[in-house]
CSV table of C-alpha atoms and ligand atoms in Angstrom, one decimal:
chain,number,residue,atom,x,y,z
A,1,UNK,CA,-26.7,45.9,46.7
A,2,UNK,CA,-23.7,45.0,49.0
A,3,UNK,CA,-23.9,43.8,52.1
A,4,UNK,CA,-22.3,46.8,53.6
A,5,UNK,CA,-24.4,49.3,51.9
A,6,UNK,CA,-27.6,47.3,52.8
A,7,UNK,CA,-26.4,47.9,56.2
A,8,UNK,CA,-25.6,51.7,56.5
A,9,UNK,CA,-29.0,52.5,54.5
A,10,UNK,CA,-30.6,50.5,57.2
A,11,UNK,CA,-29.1,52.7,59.9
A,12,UNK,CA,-29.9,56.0,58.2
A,13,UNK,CA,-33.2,54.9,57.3
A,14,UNK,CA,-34.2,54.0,60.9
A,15,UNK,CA,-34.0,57.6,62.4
A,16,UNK,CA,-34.9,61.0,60.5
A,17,UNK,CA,-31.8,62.5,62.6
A,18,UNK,CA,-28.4,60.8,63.4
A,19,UNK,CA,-27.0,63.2,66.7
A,20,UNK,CA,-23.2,64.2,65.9
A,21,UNK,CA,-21.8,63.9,69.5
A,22,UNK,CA,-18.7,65.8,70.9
A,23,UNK,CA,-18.4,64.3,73.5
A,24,UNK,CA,-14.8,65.4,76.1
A,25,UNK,CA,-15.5,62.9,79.2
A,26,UNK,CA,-15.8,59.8,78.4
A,27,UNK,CA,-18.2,59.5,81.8
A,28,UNK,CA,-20.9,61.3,79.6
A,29,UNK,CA,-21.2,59.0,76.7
A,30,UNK,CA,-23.2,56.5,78.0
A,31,UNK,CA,-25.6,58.7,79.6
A,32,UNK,CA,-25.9,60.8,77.0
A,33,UNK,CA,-26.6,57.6,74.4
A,34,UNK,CA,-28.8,56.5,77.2
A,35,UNK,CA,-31.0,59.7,77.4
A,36,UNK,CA,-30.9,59.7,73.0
A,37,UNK,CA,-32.4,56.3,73.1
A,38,UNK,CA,-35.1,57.7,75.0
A,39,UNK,CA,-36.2,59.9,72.7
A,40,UNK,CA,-36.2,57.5,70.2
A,41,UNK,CA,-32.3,57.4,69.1
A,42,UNK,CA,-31.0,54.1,68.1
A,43,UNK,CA,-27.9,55.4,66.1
A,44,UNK,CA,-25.6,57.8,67.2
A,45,UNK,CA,-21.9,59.7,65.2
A,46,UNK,CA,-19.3,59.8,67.8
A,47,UNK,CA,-17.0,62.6,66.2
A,48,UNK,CA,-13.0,62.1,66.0
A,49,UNK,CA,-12.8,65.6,67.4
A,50,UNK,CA,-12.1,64.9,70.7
A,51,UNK,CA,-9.5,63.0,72.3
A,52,UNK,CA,-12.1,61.3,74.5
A,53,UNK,CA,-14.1,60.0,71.3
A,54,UNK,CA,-12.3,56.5,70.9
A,55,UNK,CA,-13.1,56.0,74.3
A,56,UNK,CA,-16.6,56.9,74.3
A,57,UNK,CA,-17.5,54.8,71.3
A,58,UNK,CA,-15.8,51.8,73.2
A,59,UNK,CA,-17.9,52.5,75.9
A,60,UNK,CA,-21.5,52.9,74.0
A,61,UNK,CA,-20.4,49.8,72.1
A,62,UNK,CA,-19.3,47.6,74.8
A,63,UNK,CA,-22.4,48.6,77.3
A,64,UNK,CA,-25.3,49.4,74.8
A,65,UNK,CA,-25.5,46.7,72.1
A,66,UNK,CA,-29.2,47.9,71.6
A,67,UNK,CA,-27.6,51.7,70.0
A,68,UNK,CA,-25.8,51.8,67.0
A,69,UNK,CA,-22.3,53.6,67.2
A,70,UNK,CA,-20.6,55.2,64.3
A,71,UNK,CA,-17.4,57.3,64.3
A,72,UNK,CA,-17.4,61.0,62.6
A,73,UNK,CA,-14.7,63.4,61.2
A,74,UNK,CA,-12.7,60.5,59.8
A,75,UNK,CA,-10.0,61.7,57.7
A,76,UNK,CA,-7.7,58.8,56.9
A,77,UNK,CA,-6.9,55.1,57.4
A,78,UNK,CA,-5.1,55.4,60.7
A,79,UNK,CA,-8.0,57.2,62.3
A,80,UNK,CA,-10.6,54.6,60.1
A,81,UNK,CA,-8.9,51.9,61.9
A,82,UNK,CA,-8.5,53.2,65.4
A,83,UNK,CA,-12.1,53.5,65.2
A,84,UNK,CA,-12.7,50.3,64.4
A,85,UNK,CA,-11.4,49.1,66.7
A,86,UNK,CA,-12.4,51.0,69.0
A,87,UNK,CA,-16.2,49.5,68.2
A,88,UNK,CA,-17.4,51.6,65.3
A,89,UNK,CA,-20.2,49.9,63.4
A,90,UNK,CA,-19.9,52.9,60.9
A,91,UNK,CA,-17.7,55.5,59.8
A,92,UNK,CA,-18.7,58.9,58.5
A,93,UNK,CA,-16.3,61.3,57.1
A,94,UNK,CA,-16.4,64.7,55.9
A,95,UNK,CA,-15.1,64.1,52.2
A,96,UNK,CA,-13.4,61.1,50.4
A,97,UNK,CA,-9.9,60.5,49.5
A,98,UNK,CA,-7.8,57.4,48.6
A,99,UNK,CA,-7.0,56.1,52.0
A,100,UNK,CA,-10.2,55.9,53.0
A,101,UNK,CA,-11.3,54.5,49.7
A,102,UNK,CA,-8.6,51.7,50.3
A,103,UNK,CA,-9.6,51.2,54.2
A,104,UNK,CA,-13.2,50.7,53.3
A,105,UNK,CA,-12.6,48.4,51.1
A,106,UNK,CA,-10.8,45.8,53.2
A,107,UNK,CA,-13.2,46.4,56.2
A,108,UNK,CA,-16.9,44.8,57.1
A,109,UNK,CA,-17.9,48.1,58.3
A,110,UNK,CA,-19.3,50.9,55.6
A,111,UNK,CA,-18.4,54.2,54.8
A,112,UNK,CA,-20.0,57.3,54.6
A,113,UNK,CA,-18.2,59.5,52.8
A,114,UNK,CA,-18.9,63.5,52.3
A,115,UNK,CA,-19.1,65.0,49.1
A,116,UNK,CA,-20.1,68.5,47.9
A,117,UNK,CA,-19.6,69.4,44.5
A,118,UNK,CA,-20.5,67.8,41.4
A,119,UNK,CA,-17.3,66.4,40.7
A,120,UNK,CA,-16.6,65.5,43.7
A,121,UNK,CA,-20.1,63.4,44.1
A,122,UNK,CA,-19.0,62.2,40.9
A,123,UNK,CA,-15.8,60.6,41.9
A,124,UNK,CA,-17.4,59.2,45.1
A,125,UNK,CA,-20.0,57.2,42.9
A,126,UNK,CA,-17.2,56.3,40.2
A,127,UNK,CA,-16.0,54.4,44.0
A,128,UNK,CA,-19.3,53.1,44.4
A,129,UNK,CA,-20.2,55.2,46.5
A,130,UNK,CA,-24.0,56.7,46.1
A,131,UNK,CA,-24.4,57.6,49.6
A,132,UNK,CA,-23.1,60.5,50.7
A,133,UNK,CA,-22.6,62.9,53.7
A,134,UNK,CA,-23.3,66.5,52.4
A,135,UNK,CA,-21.4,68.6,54.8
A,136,UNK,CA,-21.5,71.6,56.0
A,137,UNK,CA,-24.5,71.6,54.5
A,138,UNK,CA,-26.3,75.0,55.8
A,139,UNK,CA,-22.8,76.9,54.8
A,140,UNK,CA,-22.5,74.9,51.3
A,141,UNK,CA,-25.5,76.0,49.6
A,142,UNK,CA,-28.6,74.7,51.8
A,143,UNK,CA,-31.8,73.1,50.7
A,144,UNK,CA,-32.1,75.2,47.3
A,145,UNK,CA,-28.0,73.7,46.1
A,146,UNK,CA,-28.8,70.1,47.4
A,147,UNK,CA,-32.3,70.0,45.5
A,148,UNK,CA,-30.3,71.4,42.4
A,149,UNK,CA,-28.7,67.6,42.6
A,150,UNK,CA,-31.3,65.9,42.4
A,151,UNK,CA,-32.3,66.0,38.8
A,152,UNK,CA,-28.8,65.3,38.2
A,153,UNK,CA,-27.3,63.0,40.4
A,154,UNK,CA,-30.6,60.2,40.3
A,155,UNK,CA,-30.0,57.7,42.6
A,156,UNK,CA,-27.8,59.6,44.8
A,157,UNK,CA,-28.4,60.0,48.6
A,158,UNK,CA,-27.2,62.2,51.0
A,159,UNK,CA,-27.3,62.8,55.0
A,160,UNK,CA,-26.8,67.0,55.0
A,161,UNK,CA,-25.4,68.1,58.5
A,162,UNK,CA,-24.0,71.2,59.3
A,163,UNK,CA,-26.0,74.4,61.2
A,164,UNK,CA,-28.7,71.7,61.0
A,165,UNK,CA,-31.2,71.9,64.0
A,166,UNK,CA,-34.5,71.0,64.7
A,167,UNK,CA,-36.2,74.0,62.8
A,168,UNK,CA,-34.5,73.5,59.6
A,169,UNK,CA,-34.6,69.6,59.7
A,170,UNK,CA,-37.6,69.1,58.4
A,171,UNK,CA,-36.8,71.2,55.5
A,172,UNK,CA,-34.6,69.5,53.9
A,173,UNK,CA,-36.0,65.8,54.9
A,174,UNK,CA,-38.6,67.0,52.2
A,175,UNK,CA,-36.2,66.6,49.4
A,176,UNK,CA,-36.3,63.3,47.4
A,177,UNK,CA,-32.0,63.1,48.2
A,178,UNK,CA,-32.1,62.9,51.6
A,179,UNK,CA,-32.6,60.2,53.6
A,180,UNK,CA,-31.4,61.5,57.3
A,181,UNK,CA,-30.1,64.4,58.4
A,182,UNK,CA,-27.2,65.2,61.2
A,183,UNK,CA,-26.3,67.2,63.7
A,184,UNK,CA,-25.3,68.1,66.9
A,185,UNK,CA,-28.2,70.0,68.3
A,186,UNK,CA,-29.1,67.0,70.2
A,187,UNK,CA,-26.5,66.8,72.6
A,188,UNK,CA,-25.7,70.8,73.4
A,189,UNK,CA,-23.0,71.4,75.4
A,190,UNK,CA,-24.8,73.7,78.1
A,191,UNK,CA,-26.7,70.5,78.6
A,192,UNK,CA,-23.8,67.8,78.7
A,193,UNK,CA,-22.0,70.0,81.3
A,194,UNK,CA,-25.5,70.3,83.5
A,195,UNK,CA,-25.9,66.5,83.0
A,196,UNK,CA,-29.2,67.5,82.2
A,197,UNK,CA,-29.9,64.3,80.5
A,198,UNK,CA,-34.2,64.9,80.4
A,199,UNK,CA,-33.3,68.0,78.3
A,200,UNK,CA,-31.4,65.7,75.8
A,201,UNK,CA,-34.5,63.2,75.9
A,202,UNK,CA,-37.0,65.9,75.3
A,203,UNK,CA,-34.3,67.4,72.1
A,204,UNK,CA,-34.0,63.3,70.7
A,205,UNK,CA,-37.8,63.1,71.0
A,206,UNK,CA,-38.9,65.9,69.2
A,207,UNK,CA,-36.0,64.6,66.6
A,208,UNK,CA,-37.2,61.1,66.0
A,209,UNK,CA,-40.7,62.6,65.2
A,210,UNK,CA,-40.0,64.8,62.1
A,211,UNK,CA,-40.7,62.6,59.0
A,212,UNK,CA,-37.9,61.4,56.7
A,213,UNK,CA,-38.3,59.2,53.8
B,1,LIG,C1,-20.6,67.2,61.5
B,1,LIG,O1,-19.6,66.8,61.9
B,1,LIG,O2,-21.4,66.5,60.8
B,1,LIG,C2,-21.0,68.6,61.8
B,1,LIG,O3,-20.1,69.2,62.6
B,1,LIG,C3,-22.4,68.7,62.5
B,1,LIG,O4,-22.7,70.0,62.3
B,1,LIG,P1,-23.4,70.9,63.4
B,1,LIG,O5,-22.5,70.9,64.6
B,1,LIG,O6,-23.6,72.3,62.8
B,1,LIG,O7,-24.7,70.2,63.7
Protein backbone atom coordinates (compact mmCIF):
# COMPACT_ATOMS: atom_id res chain seq x y z
CA UNK A 1 0.00 0.00 0.00
CA UNK A 2 1.31 3.61 -0.78
CA UNK A 3 2.43 5.82 1.50
CA UNK A 4 -0.40 8.21 0.77
CA UNK A 5 -3.07 5.71 0.91
CA UNK A 6 -1.70 4.31 4.27
CA UNK A 7 -2.22 7.81 5.33
CA UNK A 8 -5.82 8.72 4.32
CA UNK A 9 -7.10 5.14 5.56
CA UNK A 10 -5.51 6.17 8.78
CA UNK A 11 -7.48 9.35 9.06
CA UNK A 12 -10.83 7.71 8.04
CA UNK A 13 -10.30 4.86 10.23
CA UNK A 14 -9.64 7.04 13.39
CA UNK A 15 -13.23 8.55 13.61
CA UNK A 16 -16.66 6.81 12.61
CA UNK A 17 -17.69 10.52 11.31
CA UNK A 18 -15.57 13.06 9.39
CA UNK A 19 -17.74 16.74 10.06
CA UNK A 20 -18.09 18.49 6.50
CA UNK A 21 -17.69 22.15 7.65
CA UNK A 22 -19.14 25.28 5.86
CA UNK A 23 -17.73 27.42 7.49
CA UNK A 24 -18.33 31.76 6.23
CA UNK A 25 -16.14 33.54 9.00
CA UNK A 26 -13.06 32.57 9.24
CA UNK A 27 -13.22 33.70 13.18
CA UNK A 28 -15.41 30.50 13.63
CA UNK A 29 -13.03 27.85 12.46
CA UNK A 30 -10.99 27.40 15.09
CA UNK A 31 -13.60 27.34 17.60
CA UNK A 32 -15.60 25.32 15.98
CA UNK A 33 -12.49 22.61 15.35
CA UNK A 34 -11.86 23.36 18.99
CA UNK A 35 -15.34 22.33 20.30
CA UNK A 36 -15.22 18.94 17.47
CA UNK A 37 -12.06 17.87 19.15
CA UNK A 38 -13.91 17.82 22.22
CA UNK A 39 -16.24 15.47 21.35
CA UNK A 40 -13.73 13.34 20.18
CA UNK A 41 -12.97 14.89 16.52
CA UNK A 42 -9.55 14.66 15.39
CA UNK A 43 -10.17 15.14 11.53
CA UNK A 44 -12.28 17.57 10.03
CA UNK A 45 -13.44 18.45 5.71
CA UNK A 46 -13.20 22.07 5.28
CA UNK A 47 -15.55 22.43 2.14
CA UNK A 48 -14.41 24.72 -1.03
CA UNK A 49 -17.92 26.23 -0.78
CA UNK A 50 -17.24 29.18 0.84
CA UNK A 51 -14.96 31.93 0.12
CA UNK A 52 -13.84 31.88 3.73
CA UNK A 53 -12.70 28.02 3.43
CA UNK A 54 -8.99 28.62 2.34
CA UNK A 55 -8.70 30.74 5.11
CA UNK A 56 -10.13 28.59 7.69
CA UNK A 57 -8.12 25.59 6.89
CA UNK A 58 -4.99 27.87 7.18
CA UNK A 59 -6.11 28.71 10.35
CA UNK A 60 -7.01 25.06 11.87
CA UNK A 61 -3.73 24.03 10.36
CA UNK A 62 -1.42 26.67 11.47
CA UNK A 63 -3.04 26.83 15.29
CA UNK A 64 -4.22 23.09 15.85
CA UNK A 65 -1.47 20.71 14.71
CA UNK A 66 -3.24 18.10 17.08
CA UNK A 67 -6.69 18.10 14.23
CA UNK A 68 -6.37 16.80 11.02
CA UNK A 69 -7.59 19.29 8.17
CA UNK A 70 -8.77 18.20 4.82
CA UNK A 71 -10.29 20.32 2.00
CA UNK A 72 -13.87 19.26 0.42
CA UNK A 73 -15.77 20.02 -2.79
CA UNK A 74 -12.59 19.97 -4.86
CA UNK A 75 -13.25 20.06 -8.42
CA UNK A 76 -9.95 20.69 -10.23
CA UNK A 77 -6.18 21.22 -10.01
CA UNK A 78 -6.36 24.94 -9.37
CA UNK A 79 -8.67 24.57 -6.46
CA UNK A 80 -6.44 21.00 -5.39
CA UNK A 81 -3.54 23.29 -5.13
CA UNK A 82 -4.91 26.35 -3.50
CA UNK A 83 -5.81 24.03 -0.93
CA UNK A 84 -2.72 22.79 -0.45
CA UNK A 85 -1.32 25.36 0.14
CA UNK A 86 -3.51 26.68 2.05
CA UNK A 87 -2.61 23.57 4.65
CA UNK A 88 -4.74 20.70 3.45
CA UNK A 89 -3.50 17.36 4.78
CA UNK A 90 -6.26 15.78 2.55
CA UNK A 91 -8.41 16.50 -0.20
CA UNK A 92 -11.89 15.10 -0.81
CA UNK A 93 -13.81 15.61 -3.85
CA UNK A 94 -17.15 14.90 -5.03
CA UNK A 95 -16.25 12.74 -8.25
CA UNK A 96 -12.91 12.23 -10.22
CA UNK A 97 -11.74 13.63 -13.37
CA UNK A 98 -8.28 13.97 -15.14
CA UNK A 99 -7.06 17.01 -13.40
CA UNK A 100 -7.39 15.84 -10.30
CA UNK A 101 -6.02 12.49 -11.31
CA UNK A 102 -2.90 14.40 -12.53
CA UNK A 103 -2.69 16.86 -9.31
CA UNK A 104 -2.76 13.91 -7.04
CA UNK A 105 -0.33 12.35 -8.49
CA UNK A 106 2.48 14.87 -8.22
CA UNK A 107 1.33 15.79 -4.58
CA UNK A 108 2.31 14.11 -0.89
CA UNK A 109 -1.14 14.69 0.09
CA UNK A 110 -3.97 11.90 -0.97
CA UNK A 111 -7.10 12.05 -2.59
CA UNK A 112 -10.41 11.09 -1.95
CA UNK A 113 -12.20 10.98 -4.85
CA UNK A 114 -16.23 10.47 -5.10
CA UNK A 115 -17.66 7.92 -7.18
CA UNK A 116 -21.19 6.64 -7.70
CA UNK A 117 -21.95 4.34 -10.35
CA UNK A 118 -20.41 1.22 -11.35
CA UNK A 119 -18.40 2.52 -14.01
CA UNK A 120 -17.51 5.33 -12.58
CA UNK A 121 -16.02 3.27 -9.27
CA UNK A 122 -14.62 1.38 -11.98
CA UNK A 123 -12.49 4.03 -13.53
CA UNK A 124 -11.52 5.41 -10.13
CA UNK A 125 -9.90 1.93 -9.23
CA UNK A 126 -8.40 1.53 -12.94
CA UNK A 127 -6.52 5.08 -11.25
CA UNK A 128 -5.79 3.32 -8.24
CA UNK A 129 -8.04 4.51 -6.52
CA UNK A 130 -10.13 1.97 -4.09
CA UNK A 131 -11.22 4.51 -1.70
CA UNK A 132 -13.96 6.37 -2.45
CA UNK A 133 -16.31 9.17 -1.36
CA UNK A 134 -19.94 8.02 -2.15
CA UNK A 135 -21.76 11.25 -2.47
CA UNK A 136 -24.83 12.28 -2.07
CA UNK A 137 -25.25 9.31 -0.65
CA UNK A 138 -28.90 9.49 0.98
CA UNK A 139 -30.17 10.95 -2.61
CA UNK A 140 -28.00 8.25 -4.73
CA UNK A 141 -29.58 5.13 -3.63
CA UNK A 142 -28.87 4.89 0.34
CA UNK A 143 -27.70 1.98 2.34
CA UNK A 144 -29.75 -0.77 0.09
CA UNK A 145 -27.54 0.66 -3.52
CA UNK A 146 -24.18 1.01 -1.58
CA UNK A 147 -24.54 -2.67 -0.06
CA UNK A 148 -25.50 -3.81 -3.71
CA UNK A 149 -21.50 -2.89 -4.28
CA UNK A 150 -20.24 -4.74 -2.12
CA UNK A 151 -20.38 -8.23 -3.65
CA UNK A 152 -19.16 -6.58 -6.54
CA UNK A 153 -16.68 -4.14 -6.02
CA UNK A 154 -14.48 -6.38 -3.15
CA UNK A 155 -11.98 -4.41 -1.82
CA UNK A 156 -13.53 -1.21 -2.41
CA UNK A 157 -14.21 1.42 0.41
CA UNK A 158 -16.25 4.18 0.63
CA UNK A 159 -16.96 7.35 3.07
CA UNK A 160 -21.10 7.95 2.13
CA UNK A 161 -22.04 11.66 3.04
CA UNK A 162 -24.91 13.36 1.97
CA UNK A 163 -28.43 13.83 4.16
CA UNK A 164 -26.26 11.82 6.54
CA UNK A 165 -26.90 12.60 10.32
CA UNK A 166 -26.63 11.08 13.48
CA UNK A 167 -29.81 8.73 13.12
CA UNK A 168 -28.84 7.26 9.84
CA UNK A 169 -25.08 7.04 10.63
CA UNK A 170 -24.99 4.10 12.14
CA UNK A 171 -26.85 2.48 9.45
CA UNK A 172 -24.78 2.46 6.99
CA UNK A 173 -21.41 2.10 9.29
CA UNK A 174 -22.86 -1.55 9.42
CA UNK A 175 -22.01 -2.21 5.89
CA UNK A 176 -18.67 -4.10 5.22
CA UNK A 177 -17.78 -0.91 2.43
CA UNK A 178 -17.79 1.71 4.60
CA UNK A 179 -15.21 2.75 6.68
CA UNK A 180 -16.48 6.46 7.86
CA UNK A 181 -19.15 8.42 7.11
CA UNK A 182 -19.64 12.39 6.48
CA UNK A 183 -21.56 15.09 7.08
CA UNK A 184 -22.30 18.31 8.13
CA UNK A 185 -24.73 17.72 10.91
CA UNK A 186 -22.04 18.47 13.29
CA UNK A 187 -21.49 21.94 12.77
CA UNK A 188 -25.34 23.32 12.04
CA UNK A 189 -25.56 26.59 11.16
CA UNK A 190 -28.21 27.70 13.87
CA UNK A 191 -25.37 26.72 16.08
CA UNK A 192 -22.29 28.40 14.37
CA UNK A 193 -24.19 31.68 14.24
CA UNK A 194 -25.19 31.31 18.33
CA UNK A 195 -21.48 30.37 18.83
CA UNK A 196 -22.92 27.82 20.74
CA UNK A 197 -19.86 25.78 20.71
CA UNK A 198 -21.15 23.09 23.86
CA UNK A 199 -23.93 22.26 21.37
CA UNK A 200 -21.28 21.30 18.75
CA UNK A 201 -19.36 19.27 21.58
CA UNK A 202 -22.36 17.45 22.64
CA UNK A 203 -23.30 16.75 18.37
CA UNK A 204 -19.13 15.47 17.92
CA UNK A 205 -19.57 13.38 21.00
CA UNK A 206 -22.47 11.51 20.39
CA UNK A 207 -20.66 11.17 16.70
CA UNK A 208 -17.28 9.71 17.74
CA UNK A 209 -19.37 6.99 19.77
CA UNK A 210 -21.28 5.20 16.96
CA UNK A 211 -19.09 2.12 15.92
CA UNK A 212 -17.38 2.01 12.44
CA UNK A 213 -15.15 -0.69 11.31
C1 LIG B 1 -20.53 16.86 1.35
O1 LIG B 1 -19.97 17.77 0.78
O2 LIG B 1 -19.95 15.81 1.63
C2 LIG B 1 -21.97 16.97 1.66
O3 LIG B 1 -22.45 18.22 1.33
C3 LIG B 1 -22.32 16.66 3.05
O4 LIG B 1 -23.68 16.44 2.99
P1 LIG B 1 -24.69 16.93 4.11
O5 LIG B 1 -24.57 18.42 4.17
O6 LIG B 1 -26.03 16.46 3.66
O7 LIG B 1 -24.25 16.30 5.41
Amino acid sequence: MSQKKAHLLSILQGQPVIPVLLIERVDDAVPITQALLRGGIKAVEITLRTLAALDCIKAIANKMPEVTVGAGTVLDNTQFEAAEKAGAQFIVSPGLNSQLIEKAASSDIPLLPGAITPSEIMTAREKGYDILKFFPAEQAGGTVYLQALVSPFAGVMFCPTGGISLPTAAQWLTLPNVICVGGSWLAPKKLVERQDWDAITALATQASQLHGH
